[in-house]
Tab-separated table of C-alpha atoms in Angstrom:
chain	number	residue	atom	x	y	z
K	128	MET	CA	-18.603	1.830	14.916
K	129	ASN	CA	-19.199	2.464	18.604
K	130	ARG	CA	-21.761	0.683	20.641
K	131	GLU	CA	-24.105	3.669	20.733
K	132	GLN	CA	-24.601	3.310	16.986
K	133	CYS	CA	-25.481	-0.364	17.185
K	134	GLY	CA	-28.519	0.096	19.421
K	135	ASP	CA	-30.342	3.134	18.111
K	136	ALA	CA	-33.282	1.066	16.967
K	137	ASN	CA	-33.835	-0.549	20.366
K	138	LYS	CA	-34.125	1.922	23.225
K	139	LYS	CA	-36.527	0.088	25.532
K	140	VAL	CA	-35.252	-0.500	29.041
K	141	SER	CA	-36.585	-3.464	31.001
K	142	PRO	CA	-38.242	-2.652	34.347
K	143	SER	CA	-35.786	-4.757	36.315
K	144	LYS	CA	-32.748	-2.807	35.192
K	145	PRO	CA	-33.050	0.159	37.616
K	146	ASN	CA	-33.010	-2.277	40.542
K	147	ARG	CA	-29.927	-3.927	39.107
K	148	ARG	CA	-28.323	-0.499	38.845
K	149	SER	CA	-29.125	0.340	42.455
K	150	ASN	CA	-27.767	-3.023	43.579
K	151	SER	CA	-24.536	-2.403	41.757
K	152	SER	CA	-24.195	1.023	43.401
K	153	ARG	CA	-24.813	-0.501	46.876
K	154	ASN	CA	-22.199	-3.153	46.183
K	155	ALA	CA	-19.765	-0.460	45.114
K	156	ASN	CA	-20.238	1.360	48.428
K	157	MET	CA	-19.450	-1.824	50.375
K	158	HIS	CA	-15.947	-2.036	48.882
K	159	GLU	CA	-14.581	1.412	49.758
K	160	GLY	CA	-11.600	-0.134	51.491
K	161	ASN	CA	-10.234	-1.781	48.368
K	162	SER	CA	-7.129	-0.533	46.573
K	163	ASP	CA	-7.255	2.354	44.102
K	164	ALA	CA	-6.630	0.023	41.174
K	165	GLY	CA	-9.499	-2.247	42.192
K	166	ASP	CA	-11.836	0.715	42.696
K	167	GLY	CA	-10.909	2.134	39.310
K	168	ILE	CA	-11.595	-1.129	37.516
K	169	GLN	CA	-14.893	-1.639	39.356
K	170	ARG	CA	-16.031	1.921	38.698
K	171	LYS	CA	-15.259	1.622	34.996
K	172	GLY	CA	-17.084	-1.681	34.773
K	173	SER	CA	-20.134	-0.386	36.645
K	174	GLU	CA	-20.182	2.820	34.589
K	175	ARG	CA	-20.123	0.841	31.358
K	176	LYS	CA	-22.857	-1.419	32.644
K	177	GLU	CA	-25.029	1.484	33.801
K	178	LYS	CA	-24.549	3.295	30.503
K	179	LYS	CA	-25.459	0.159	28.612
K	180	GLU	CA	-28.587	-0.364	30.700
K	181	ARG	CA	-29.551	3.328	30.595
K	182	GLU	CA	-29.417	3.530	26.815
K	183	GLY	CA	-30.894	0.109	26.204
K	184	ILE	CA	-28.004	-1.130	24.106
K	185	GLU	CA	-28.280	-4.704	22.987
K	186	PRO	CA	-25.175	-6.833	22.437
K	187	ARG	CA	-23.379	-5.615	19.356
K	188	SER	CA	-23.889	-7.724	16.268
K	189	PRO	CA	-20.760	-9.703	15.468
K	190	ARG	CA	-18.252	-8.250	13.076
K	191	PRO	CA	-17.990	-7.722	10.149
K	192	TYR	CA	-21.453	-6.145	10.130
K	193	VAL	CA	-20.810	-2.423	10.465
K	194	ARG	CA	-23.824	-0.135	10.199
K	195	GLU	CA	-24.173	3.486	9.280
K	196	LYS	CA	-27.245	4.797	11.074
K	197	ASP	CA	-27.691	7.584	8.526
K	198	PHE	CA	-28.143	5.112	5.678
K	199	THR	CA	-30.751	2.458	5.040
K	200	ASP	CA	-30.461	-0.428	7.502
K	201	LEU	CA	-31.354	-2.898	4.777
K	202	VAL	CA	-27.905	-2.515	3.230
K	203	TYR	CA	-26.107	-3.190	6.522
K	204	MET	CA	-28.180	-6.058	7.904
K	205	PRO	CA	-26.532	-9.512	8.099
K	206	ARG	CA	-27.679	-11.581	5.122
K	207	THR	CA	-25.789	-14.844	5.579
K	208	LEU	CA	-28.548	-17.156	4.346
K	209	THR	CA	-29.345	-14.887	1.410
K	210	ALA	CA	-25.667	-14.782	0.473
K	211	LEU	CA	-25.477	-18.572	0.750
K	212	PHE	CA	-28.460	-18.957	-1.576
K	213	ILE	CA	-27.032	-16.496	-4.123
K	214	PHE	CA	-23.650	-18.234	-3.972
K	215	ILE	CA	-25.138	-21.679	-4.686
K	216	VAL	CA	-27.262	-20.282	-7.521
K	217	PHE	CA	-24.208	-18.600	-9.039
K	218	VAL	CA	-22.214	-21.849	-8.915
K	219	LEU	CA	-25.091	-23.707	-10.578
K	220	LEU	CA	-25.213	-21.060	-13.302
K	221	MET	CA	-21.474	-21.482	-13.858
K	222	ILE	CA	-21.978	-25.222	-14.282
K	223	ARG	CA	-24.909	-24.637	-16.631
K	224	TYR	CA	-23.357	-22.034	-18.925
K	225	TYR	CA	-19.570	-22.440	-18.633
K	226	TYR	CA	-18.921	-26.116	-17.957
K	227	LEU	CA	-19.064	-28.513	-20.891
K	228	PRO	CA	-18.320	-32.267	-20.677
K	229	GLN	CA	-16.107	-32.121	-23.758
K	230	MET	CA	-13.861	-29.420	-22.310
K	231	GLY	CA	-10.158	-30.161	-22.062
K	232	VAL	CA	-8.146	-30.612	-18.894
K	233	VAL	CA	-6.674	-27.105	-19.004
K	234	ALA	CA	-10.070	-25.454	-19.443
K	235	ASN	CA	-11.551	-27.536	-16.621
K	236	VAL	CA	-8.714	-26.583	-14.271
K	237	LYS	CA	-9.072	-22.889	-15.134
K	238	LEU	CA	-12.818	-22.985	-14.474
K	239	GLY	CA	-12.337	-24.910	-11.239
K	240	LEU	CA	-9.717	-22.487	-9.938
K	241	ALA	CA	-11.949	-19.535	-10.806
K	242	ALA	CA	-14.857	-21.139	-8.935
K	243	SER	CA	-12.605	-21.853	-5.938
K	244	ALA	CA	-11.396	-18.253	-5.827
K	245	PHE	CA	-14.970	-17.000	-6.097
K	246	SER	CA	-16.055	-19.302	-3.261
K	247	PHE	CA	-13.365	-17.999	-0.931
K	248	ILE	CA	-14.089	-14.370	-1.790
K	249	VAL	CA	-17.779	-14.914	-1.006
K	250	PHE	CA	-16.813	-16.487	2.311
K	251	GLY	CA	-14.486	-13.562	3.025
K	252	VAL	CA	-17.159	-10.992	2.205
K	253	ILE	CA	-19.407	-12.558	4.852
K	254	HIS	CA	-17.020	-13.644	7.597
K	255	LEU	CA	-13.634	-11.886	7.364
K	256	PRO	CA	-12.967	-8.955	9.741
K	257	ASP	CA	-13.655	-5.384	8.740
K	258	SER	CA	-11.100	-2.833	7.731
K	259	LEU	CA	-10.975	0.668	9.167
K	260	LEU	CA	-12.582	1.880	5.927
K	261	VAL	CA	-16.377	1.657	5.694
K	262	ARG	CA	-17.144	3.375	2.396
K	263	PRO	CA	-18.599	2.557	-0.056
K	264	HIS	CA	-19.462	-0.563	1.971
K	265	PRO	CA	-17.482	-2.796	4.351
K	266	PHE	CA	-18.026	-5.838	2.127
K	267	VAL	CA	-15.883	-4.186	-0.578
K	268	TRP	CA	-12.851	-4.120	1.708
K	269	ARG	CA	-13.575	-7.626	2.962
K	270	ALA	CA	-13.512	-8.776	-0.671
K	271	VAL	CA	-10.180	-6.980	-1.125
K	272	LEU	CA	-8.826	-8.717	1.975
K	273	ALA	CA	-10.011	-12.098	0.678
K	274	SER	CA	-8.285	-11.428	-2.656
K	275	GLY	CA	-5.089	-10.578	-0.781
K	276	VAL	CA	-5.267	-13.846	1.161
K	277	LEU	CA	-5.705	-15.729	-2.120
K	278	TYR	CA	-2.629	-13.964	-3.500
K	279	VAL	CA	-0.622	-14.989	-0.416
K	280	ALA	CA	-1.741	-18.600	-0.911
K	281	LEU	CA	-0.793	-18.480	-4.603
K	282	LEU	CA	2.661	-17.087	-3.822
K	283	SER	CA	3.174	-19.737	-1.138
K	284	PHE	CA	2.442	-22.420	-3.739
K	285	LEU	CA	4.673	-20.873	-6.406
K	286	LEU	CA	7.565	-20.547	-3.963
K	287	PHE	CA	8.004	-24.322	-4.053
K	288	GLN	CA	8.007	-24.591	-7.861
K	289	ASN	CA	11.169	-24.182	-9.892
K	290	LEU	CA	11.408	-21.822	-12.848
K	291	GLU	CA	10.726	-24.575	-15.368
K	292	THR	CA	7.517	-25.582	-13.592
K	293	VAL	CA	6.422	-21.962	-13.289
K	294	ARG	CA	6.929	-21.460	-17.020
K	295	ALA	CA	4.947	-24.626	-17.739
K	296	ILE	CA	2.084	-23.412	-15.553
K	297	MET	CA	2.089	-19.994	-17.207
K	298	GLY	CA	2.249	-21.680	-20.614
K	299	LEU	CA	-0.883	-23.666	-19.787
K	300	TYR	CA	-2.571	-20.449	-18.747
K	301	ASP	CA	-1.503	-18.615	-21.916
K	302	PRO	CA	0.836	-20.166	-24.519
K	303	ALA	CA	1.930	-16.649	-25.541
K	304	LEU	CA	3.865	-16.388	-22.261
K	305	LEU	CA	6.305	-19.038	-23.506
K	306	GLU	CA	7.623	-16.662	-26.165
K	307	ALA	CA	10.485	-14.370	-25.186
K	308	LEU	CA	9.723	-10.691	-25.661
K	309	PRO	CA	12.270	-8.027	-26.623
K	310	GLU	CA	12.750	-5.381	-23.961
K	311	ARG	CA	11.940	-1.888	-25.144
K	312	GLN	CA	14.936	0.439	-24.887
K	313	TYR	CA	14.145	3.983	-23.785
K	314	ALA	CA	17.687	5.374	-24.052
K	315	GLU	CA	18.596	4.494	-27.641
K	316	ASP	CA	18.084	8.034	-28.953
K	317	CYS	CA	17.983	10.778	-26.310
K	318	ARG	CA	17.779	13.695	-28.711
K	319	ILE	CA	14.815	15.969	-28.135
K	320	PHE	CA	14.507	16.935	-31.806
K	321	THR	CA	16.415	16.660	-35.058
K	322	SER	CA	16.338	18.621	-38.284
K	323	SER	CA	14.640	15.729	-40.050
K	324	ASP	CA	12.253	14.963	-37.185
K	325	PRO	CA	11.403	18.081	-35.124
K	326	TYR	CA	8.750	16.128	-33.163
K	327	LEU	CA	11.068	13.321	-32.093
K	328	PHE	CA	10.478	14.059	-28.400
K	329	ILE	CA	6.706	13.839	-28.690
K	330	ARG	CA	6.843	10.740	-30.868
K	331	THR	CA	9.182	8.790	-28.585
K	332	ALA	CA	8.061	10.025	-25.166
K	333	CYS	CA	4.291	10.248	-25.401
K	334	ASP	CA	2.699	6.871	-24.741
K	335	ILE	CA	0.176	5.263	-22.432
K	336	PHE	CA	2.698	5.190	-19.571
K	337	ILE	CA	2.448	8.975	-19.146
K	338	LEU	CA	-1.226	8.605	-18.233
K	339	ALA	CA	-0.433	5.559	-16.093
K	340	HIS	CA	2.195	7.493	-14.112
K	341	PHE	CA	-0.146	10.459	-13.683
K	342	ILE	CA	-3.072	8.378	-12.415
K	343	GLY	CA	-0.776	6.230	-10.286
K	344	TYR	CA	0.660	9.149	-8.339
K	345	PHE	CA	-2.731	10.779	-8.004
K	346	VAL	CA	-3.922	7.604	-6.284
K	347	LYS	CA	-0.711	7.339	-4.221
K	348	THR	CA	-1.195	10.887	-2.932
K	349	LEU	CA	-4.770	10.105	-1.907
K	350	ILE	CA	-3.652	6.921	-0.145
K	351	LEU	CA	-0.667	8.471	1.642
K	352	ARG	CA	-2.502	11.794	2.232
K	353	ASP	CA	0.788	13.690	2.124
K	354	TRP	CA	2.357	15.220	-0.983
K	355	ARG	CA	5.828	15.054	0.584
K	356	PHE	CA	5.559	11.317	1.108
K	357	ALA	CA	4.343	10.834	-2.482
K	358	THR	CA	7.234	12.945	-3.781
K	359	CYS	CA	9.695	10.841	-1.769
K	360	VAL	CA	8.248	7.709	-3.380
K	361	SER	CA	8.619	9.260	-6.847
K	362	ILE	CA	12.241	10.355	-6.384
K	363	THR	CA	13.213	7.121	-4.627
K	364	PHE	CA	11.970	4.958	-7.470
K	365	GLU	CA	13.790	7.025	-10.081
K	366	ILE	CA	16.998	6.551	-8.083
K	367	ILE	CA	16.287	2.808	-7.897
K	368	GLU	CA	15.863	2.699	-11.675
K	369	ILE	CA	19.243	4.352	-12.225
K	370	THR	CA	20.868	2.103	-9.617
K	371	LEU	CA	19.562	-1.152	-11.121
K	372	GLN	CA	19.704	-0.328	-14.827
K	373	HIS	CA	22.779	-2.552	-15.241
K	374	ALA	CA	20.603	-5.550	-14.282
K	375	LEU	CA	17.369	-4.551	-16.027
K	376	PRO	CA	17.903	-2.726	-19.342
K	377	ASN	CA	14.287	-1.543	-19.267
K	378	PHE	CA	15.327	0.883	-16.510
K	379	LYS	CA	17.678	2.776	-18.833
K	380	GLU	CA	16.088	6.106	-19.691
K	381	CYS	CA	17.206	9.489	-20.968
K	382	TRP	CA	17.779	12.350	-18.561
K	383	TRP	CA	14.663	14.167	-19.678
K	384	ASP	CA	12.644	10.974	-19.231
K	385	HIS	CA	13.761	10.647	-15.608
K	386	LEU	CA	13.589	14.301	-14.594
K	387	LEU	CA	11.097	16.015	-16.887
K	388	LEU	CA	8.556	13.343	-17.769
K	389	ASP	CA	8.589	11.141	-14.676
K	390	VAL	CA	9.453	13.346	-11.691
K	391	LEU	CA	8.048	16.721	-12.807
K	392	LEU	CA	5.323	16.177	-15.398
K	393	CYS	CA	3.706	12.784	-14.728
K	394	ASN	CA	4.431	12.042	-11.081
K	395	GLY	CA	4.465	15.690	-10.070
K	396	GLY	CA	1.261	16.434	-11.955
K	397	GLY	CA	-0.530	13.497	-10.354
K	398	THR	CA	0.723	14.588	-6.941
K	399	LEU	CA	-0.505	18.163	-7.489
K	400	LEU	CA	-3.944	16.911	-8.496
K	401	GLY	CA	-3.940	14.688	-5.426
K	402	MET	CA	-3.037	17.696	-3.250
K	403	PHE	CA	-6.007	19.601	-4.684
K	404	ALA	CA	-8.319	16.666	-3.964
K	405	LEU	CA	-6.958	16.338	-0.410
K	406	ARG	CA	-7.585	20.032	0.265
K	407	ARG	CA	-11.155	19.704	-0.955
K	408	LEU	CA	-11.729	16.660	1.236
K	409	ARG	CA	-10.090	18.360	4.218
K	410	ALA	CA	-12.177	21.523	3.840
K	411	LYS	CA	-15.461	19.714	3.280
K	412	LYS	CA	-17.979	19.590	6.124
K	413	TYR	CA	-19.184	16.039	6.663
K	414	HIS	CA	-22.759	16.217	7.935
K	415	TRP	CA	-24.692	13.141	6.920
K	416	VAL	CA	-28.481	13.151	7.036
K	417	ALA	CA	-30.482	9.956	7.271
K	418	LEU	CA	-31.710	8.844	3.870
K	419	ARG	CA	-35.285	8.556	5.100
K	420	ASN	CA	-35.211	12.200	6.214
K	421	ILE	CA	-34.148	13.521	2.801
K	422	LYS	CA	-36.998	14.768	0.652
K	423	GLY	CA	-37.061	14.435	-3.092
K	424	TYR	CA	-35.371	12.032	-5.470
K	425	LYS	CA	-32.596	14.496	-6.265
K	426	GLY	CA	-31.472	14.714	-2.649
K	427	LYS	CA	-31.707	10.968	-2.145
K	428	THR	CA	-29.682	10.370	-5.312
K	429	ARG	CA	-27.009	12.818	-4.142
K	430	ARG	CA	-26.874	11.020	-0.775
K	431	ILE	CA	-26.501	7.604	-2.421
K	432	LEU	CA	-23.704	8.884	-4.667
K	433	GLY	CA	-22.065	10.381	-1.586
K	434	GLN	CA	-21.699	6.837	-0.302
K	435	LEU	CA	-18.797	6.481	-2.746
K	436	GLY	CA	-16.886	9.196	-0.889
K	437	PRO	CA	-15.396	9.079	2.601
K	438	ARG	CA	-17.598	9.277	5.679
K	439	SER	CA	-15.045	11.590	7.283
K	440	PHE	CA	-11.525	12.701	6.481
K	441	GLU	CA	-8.406	12.646	8.621
K	442	SER	CA	-5.120	14.148	7.476
K	443	TYR	CA	-2.017	12.042	7.993
K	444	GLU	CA	0.774	13.635	10.012
K	445	TRP	CA	3.777	11.388	9.485
K	446	ASN	CA	6.185	13.523	11.589
K	447	VAL	CA	9.207	11.840	10.029
K	448	PHE	CA	11.882	13.618	12.074
K	449	HIS	CA	10.133	13.527	15.435
K	450	ASP	CA	12.129	10.619	16.873
K	451	PRO	CA	14.278	7.744	15.550
K	452	LYS	CA	11.460	5.225	15.837
K	453	ARG	CA	9.122	7.277	13.660
K	454	PHE	CA	11.904	7.893	11.128
K	455	MET	CA	12.605	4.153	10.833
K	456	GLN	CA	8.893	3.430	10.478
K	457	PHE	CA	8.645	5.965	7.668
K	458	LEU	CA	11.786	4.619	5.991
K	459	THR	CA	10.508	1.033	6.211
K	460	LEU	CA	7.183	1.994	4.648
K	461	LEU	CA	8.978	3.944	1.898
K	462	LEU	CA	11.157	0.928	1.088
K	463	LEU	CA	8.139	-1.409	1.043
K	464	ILE	CA	6.295	0.842	-1.417
K	465	SER	CA	9.385	1.109	-3.638
K	466	LEU	CA	9.845	-2.657	-3.460
K	467	ALA	CA	6.261	-3.222	-4.597
K	468	GLU	CA	6.852	-0.979	-7.624
K	469	ALA	CA	10.176	-2.626	-8.511
K	470	ASN	CA	8.617	-6.097	-8.276
K	471	CYS	CA	6.232	-5.177	-11.082
K	472	PHE	CA	9.135	-4.751	-13.514
K	473	THR	CA	11.082	-7.807	-12.359
K	474	ILE	CA	8.058	-10.136	-12.524
K	475	LYS	CA	7.182	-8.816	-15.956
K	476	HIS	CA	10.744	-9.432	-17.130
K	477	ILE	CA	11.068	-12.981	-15.745
K	478	LEU	CA	7.617	-14.198	-16.819
K	479	GLN	CA	7.937	-12.540	-20.252
K	480	MET	CA	4.812	-10.408	-20.047
K	481	ARG	CA	4.021	-7.321	-22.051
K	482	PRO	CA	3.491	-4.108	-20.050
K	483	ASN	CA	-0.202	-4.067	-21.010
K	484	TYR	CA	-0.745	-7.771	-20.278
K	485	HIS	CA	-3.898	-8.291	-18.244
K	486	LEU	CA	-2.122	-10.072	-15.363
K	487	VAL	CA	0.204	-7.076	-14.952
K	488	ILE	CA	-2.779	-4.726	-14.816
K	489	LEU	CA	-4.664	-7.007	-12.412
K	490	ARG	CA	-1.669	-7.120	-10.076
K	491	LEU	CA	-1.395	-3.324	-10.060
K	492	ALA	CA	-5.137	-3.011	-9.407
K	493	LEU	CA	-4.963	-5.542	-6.570
K	494	TRP	CA	-2.047	-3.753	-4.923
K	495	GLY	CA	-3.791	-0.404	-5.311
K	496	LEU	CA	-6.921	-1.710	-3.582
K	497	ILE	CA	-4.982	-3.475	-0.824
K	498	ALA	CA	-2.868	-0.372	-0.187
K	499	MET	CA	-5.886	1.783	0.709
K	500	PRO	CA	-6.899	-0.020	3.919
K	501	ALA	CA	-3.352	-1.274	4.579
K	502	ILE	CA	-1.813	2.219	4.735
K	503	ARG	CA	-4.675	3.358	6.944
K	504	GLU	CA	-4.080	0.458	9.340
K	505	ILE	CA	-0.310	1.011	9.355
K	506	TYR	CA	-0.788	4.708	10.111
K	507	THR	CA	-3.161	3.869	12.958
K	508	TYR	CA	-0.706	1.313	14.309
K	509	ILE	CA	2.328	3.592	14.356
K	510	ASN	CA	0.300	6.456	15.864
K	511	SER	CA	-1.187	4.409	18.692
K	512	ASN	CA	-0.209	5.498	22.178
K	513	ASN	CA	0.675	1.963	23.222
K	514	SER	CA	1.913	0.048	20.181
K	515	LYS	CA	2.732	-2.986	22.342
K	516	MET	CA	-0.971	-3.465	23.062
K	517	THR	CA	-2.135	-2.569	19.553
K	518	ARG	CA	-2.442	-5.170	16.841
K	519	LEU	CA	-1.423	-4.520	13.275
K	520	GLY	CA	-4.498	-4.526	11.071
K	521	THR	CA	-5.395	-7.680	9.172
K	522	THR	CA	-5.165	-6.089	5.733
K	523	ALA	CA	-1.792	-4.531	6.555
K	524	TRP	CA	-0.509	-7.910	7.760
K	525	VAL	CA	-1.692	-9.618	4.568
K	526	ALA	CA	-0.208	-6.850	2.380
K	527	ILE	CA	3.226	-7.003	4.024
K	528	SER	CA	3.330	-10.805	3.942
K	529	ALA	CA	2.290	-10.841	0.264
K	530	LEU	CA	4.970	-8.291	-0.622
K	531	LEU	CA	7.713	-10.208	1.196
K	532	LEU	CA	6.650	-13.547	-0.311
K	533	GLU	CA	6.539	-11.925	-3.745
K	534	THR	CA	10.069	-10.577	-3.291
K	535	ILE	CA	11.399	-13.940	-2.074
K	536	TRP	CA	9.786	-15.664	-5.057
K	537	ILE	CA	11.362	-13.201	-7.493
K	538	ALA	CA	14.783	-13.672	-5.885
K	539	LYS	CA	14.403	-17.457	-6.129
K	540	LEU	CA	13.434	-17.333	-9.815
K	541	SER	CA	16.277	-14.906	-10.499
K	542	MET	CA	18.852	-17.290	-9.057
K	543	GLU	CA	17.406	-20.293	-10.904
K	544	GLY	CA	17.196	-18.485	-14.238
K	545	GLY	CA	20.357	-16.406	-13.946
K	546	TYR	CA	18.490	-13.096	-14.020
K	547	PHE	CA	19.885	-9.845	-12.596
K	548	GLN	CA	23.290	-11.385	-11.874
K	549	GLU	CA	25.392	-8.631	-13.427
K	550	PRO	CA	27.714	-6.974	-10.879
K	551	MET	CA	26.945	-3.400	-9.910
K	552	PRO	CA	29.299	-0.940	-11.661
K	553	VAL	CA	31.897	0.792	-9.531
K	554	TYR	CA	30.447	4.237	-10.306
K	555	ILE	CA	27.183	3.052	-8.698
K	556	ALA	CA	28.447	0.874	-5.850
K	557	VAL	CA	31.101	3.174	-4.351
K	558	PRO	CA	28.944	6.346	-4.148
K	559	TRP	CA	26.182	4.298	-2.548
K	560	MET	CA	28.609	2.927	0.046
K	561	CYS	CA	29.694	6.456	0.895
K	562	ALA	CA	26.090	7.686	0.991
K	563	LEU	CA	24.956	4.935	3.372
K	564	PHE	CA	27.877	5.638	5.710
K	565	LEU	CA	27.170	9.381	5.735
K	566	PHE	CA	23.455	8.842	6.318
K	567	PHE	CA	24.256	6.522	9.230
K	568	VAL	CA	26.473	9.173	10.842
K	569	TRP	CA	23.736	11.772	10.280
K	570	PHE	CA	21.154	9.471	11.881
K	571	VAL	CA	23.288	9.001	14.995
K	572	LEU	CA	24.046	12.713	15.344
K	573	PHE	CA	20.563	13.960	14.531
K	574	PHE	CA	18.609	11.641	16.816
K	575	CYS	CA	21.137	10.710	19.513
K	576	VAL	CA	23.196	13.881	19.987
K	577	VAL	CA	20.979	16.767	18.864
K	578	SER	CA	18.178	17.427	21.347
K	579	LEU	CA	14.544	17.699	20.340
K	580	ARG	CA	14.556	21.415	21.146
K	581	GLN	CA	17.580	21.992	18.894
K	582	ARG	CA	15.880	20.060	16.108
K	583	GLN	CA	12.749	22.163	16.455
K	584	GLU	CA	14.640	25.453	16.642
K	585	ARG	CA	17.120	24.331	13.965
K	586	ARG	CA	20.145	25.733	15.718
K	587	GLY	CA	23.276	24.509	17.441
K	588	VAL	CA	26.694	23.226	16.402
K	589	TRP	CA	25.695	19.575	16.443
K	590	TYR	CA	22.603	20.343	14.386
K	591	ALA	CA	24.729	22.080	11.744
K	592	LEU	CA	27.233	19.211	11.777
K	593	SER	CA	24.478	16.634	11.317
K	594	ASN	CA	23.136	18.617	8.362
K	595	LEU	CA	26.612	18.592	6.856
K	596	PHE	CA	26.664	14.789	6.867
K	597	PHE	CA	23.099	14.624	5.539
K	598	TYR	CA	23.757	16.872	2.556
K	599	ALA	CA	27.044	15.092	1.879
K	600	GLY	CA	25.095	11.832	1.630
K	601	CYS	CA	22.604	13.504	-0.703
K	602	GLY	CA	25.562	14.659	-2.821
K	603	CYS	CA	26.713	11.047	-3.175
K	604	VAL	CA	23.233	10.064	-4.363
K	605	VAL	CA	23.297	12.924	-6.884
K	606	ALA	CA	26.653	11.580	-8.094
K	607	VAL	CA	25.006	8.187	-8.646
K	608	VAL	CA	22.315	9.860	-10.742
K	609	MET	CA	24.704	11.993	-12.796
K	610	MET	CA	27.156	9.174	-13.530
K	611	GLY	CA	24.458	6.546	-13.942
K	612	MET	CA	22.302	8.200	-16.592
K	613	PRO	CA	23.203	6.496	-19.880
K	614	ASP	CA	23.109	9.687	-21.943
K	615	LEU	CA	24.846	12.037	-19.481
K	616	GLN	CA	27.531	9.920	-17.760
K	617	LEU	CA	28.910	13.045	-16.077
K	618	GLY	CA	32.279	12.188	-14.555
K	619	ARG	CA	31.878	8.437	-15.070
K	620	LYS	CA	35.105	7.830	-17.014
K	621	ARG	CA	37.174	9.967	-14.679
K	622	PHE	CA	35.748	8.219	-11.611
K	623	GLU	CA	36.391	4.771	-13.105
K	624	ARG	CA	40.013	5.694	-13.849
K	625	PHE	CA	40.433	6.989	-10.301
K	626	MET	CA	38.934	3.852	-8.721
K	627	ALA	CA	40.672	1.321	-10.999
K	628	PRO	CA	43.701	0.722	-8.654
K	629	TYR	CA	41.456	0.380	-5.570
K	630	GLU	CA	38.418	-1.386	-6.998
K	631	HIS	CA	39.462	-4.908	-5.951
K	632	ARG	CA	40.025	-3.683	-2.382
K	633	VAL	CA	36.884	-1.631	-2.010
K	634	LEU	CA	34.639	-4.216	-3.671
K	635	PHE	CA	36.453	-7.180	-2.127
K	636	TRP	CA	33.372	-9.455	-2.096
K	637	ARG	CA	33.537	-9.755	-5.886
K	638	GLU	CA	36.796	-11.684	-5.732
């Protein structure tokens, strides 16, 4: 919110202010001999001061209280004492209705941790900084930020516990987590139909995960605000599944599961619906009328429901190939998103949780909520004119730190428990080595040799040569997919026979 919006209710100007303005102008005339830099700074300061005095703007209320002048002020007024009273009453009600003297140690600890988390979230709702998002209300995103900080604290604690202690803690939370669960295999029977079972495809493929994928990529498209970015996330994760299926059997899927169900039907369908929603939001005219000026209950109800939508809409222009810095920023964000999705499967596997276990769903919901303001803050950061003077948003900082701590914790548990230690097959490792080398050569040629004009016009010898390396790298990735699919295995045996005499030299670190 700008300062003009914070002082609409108070537009009285004190009588002494015009004299102060004239004094400041006389003082400005006395310093005409100063340097240009000094004059510029003084003029800006005096202009701000005069504008502030002219419009009668009072000092802005401290963050996180962000107002929307077209909505009722009652909702956006600071209510610290009221919140304190409600918080104490809520804690007393918890003691009255949930705490019993005869409760066991485990139940007492669970209740105490829940009360502690609630206390911090209430504090965060009142005192943590605002996000760039203001709808439906800033306190919602402050609560999300507080939940993210709690998750960072939890991960920091779990990092210093070994696998045995982590299992004991999870067993106290839910004894069912101590029982090993069989991993569901999706590539046992890749036939689409049989004579005895013509509906084999529908029976084996249709489950709750189709809806989960569809909704997930609809939300991802709305968060990223670019269907191309969402499609890159979809394809990248399918490639990651094929690459890591030797370590996590749950990643083994049939070809039609990877290509038809995931990429085209579920992920692609969610992305298309997200594109339609983005076009509607982009074409909509955002003209908000003050609630008190709306006549009739129907109009007021429509305005209140409109609070759930965005106040305004800005399309994201990622401009991936504009310069090497922007390309690396895009690639880093793509890898972070893919890492967050892969962590869901690895955590579930190590902690022996079912896919529909409530902690798995809560983690996905938390990451979905954190991603909304975090992506917005990251986009604002990378698009700032002077990134050296711009701070990364608080929610983005918390999200990145939580993701990195989560990944470190998974790696630590994997080493302690012997998970994911199987060596990468040669038909996966060697094509990836070739692909990374070719992509590196393309990066150097495309951004360091080819000029910006040649990239825009898409012409020139060096531009064509860089494209040759790029598509050669893509061909290596396609080879990984074709040889890696458990039901296709196109060219896998022949490639393994060809690489057998050279495998110990190429993959020398395995010795």
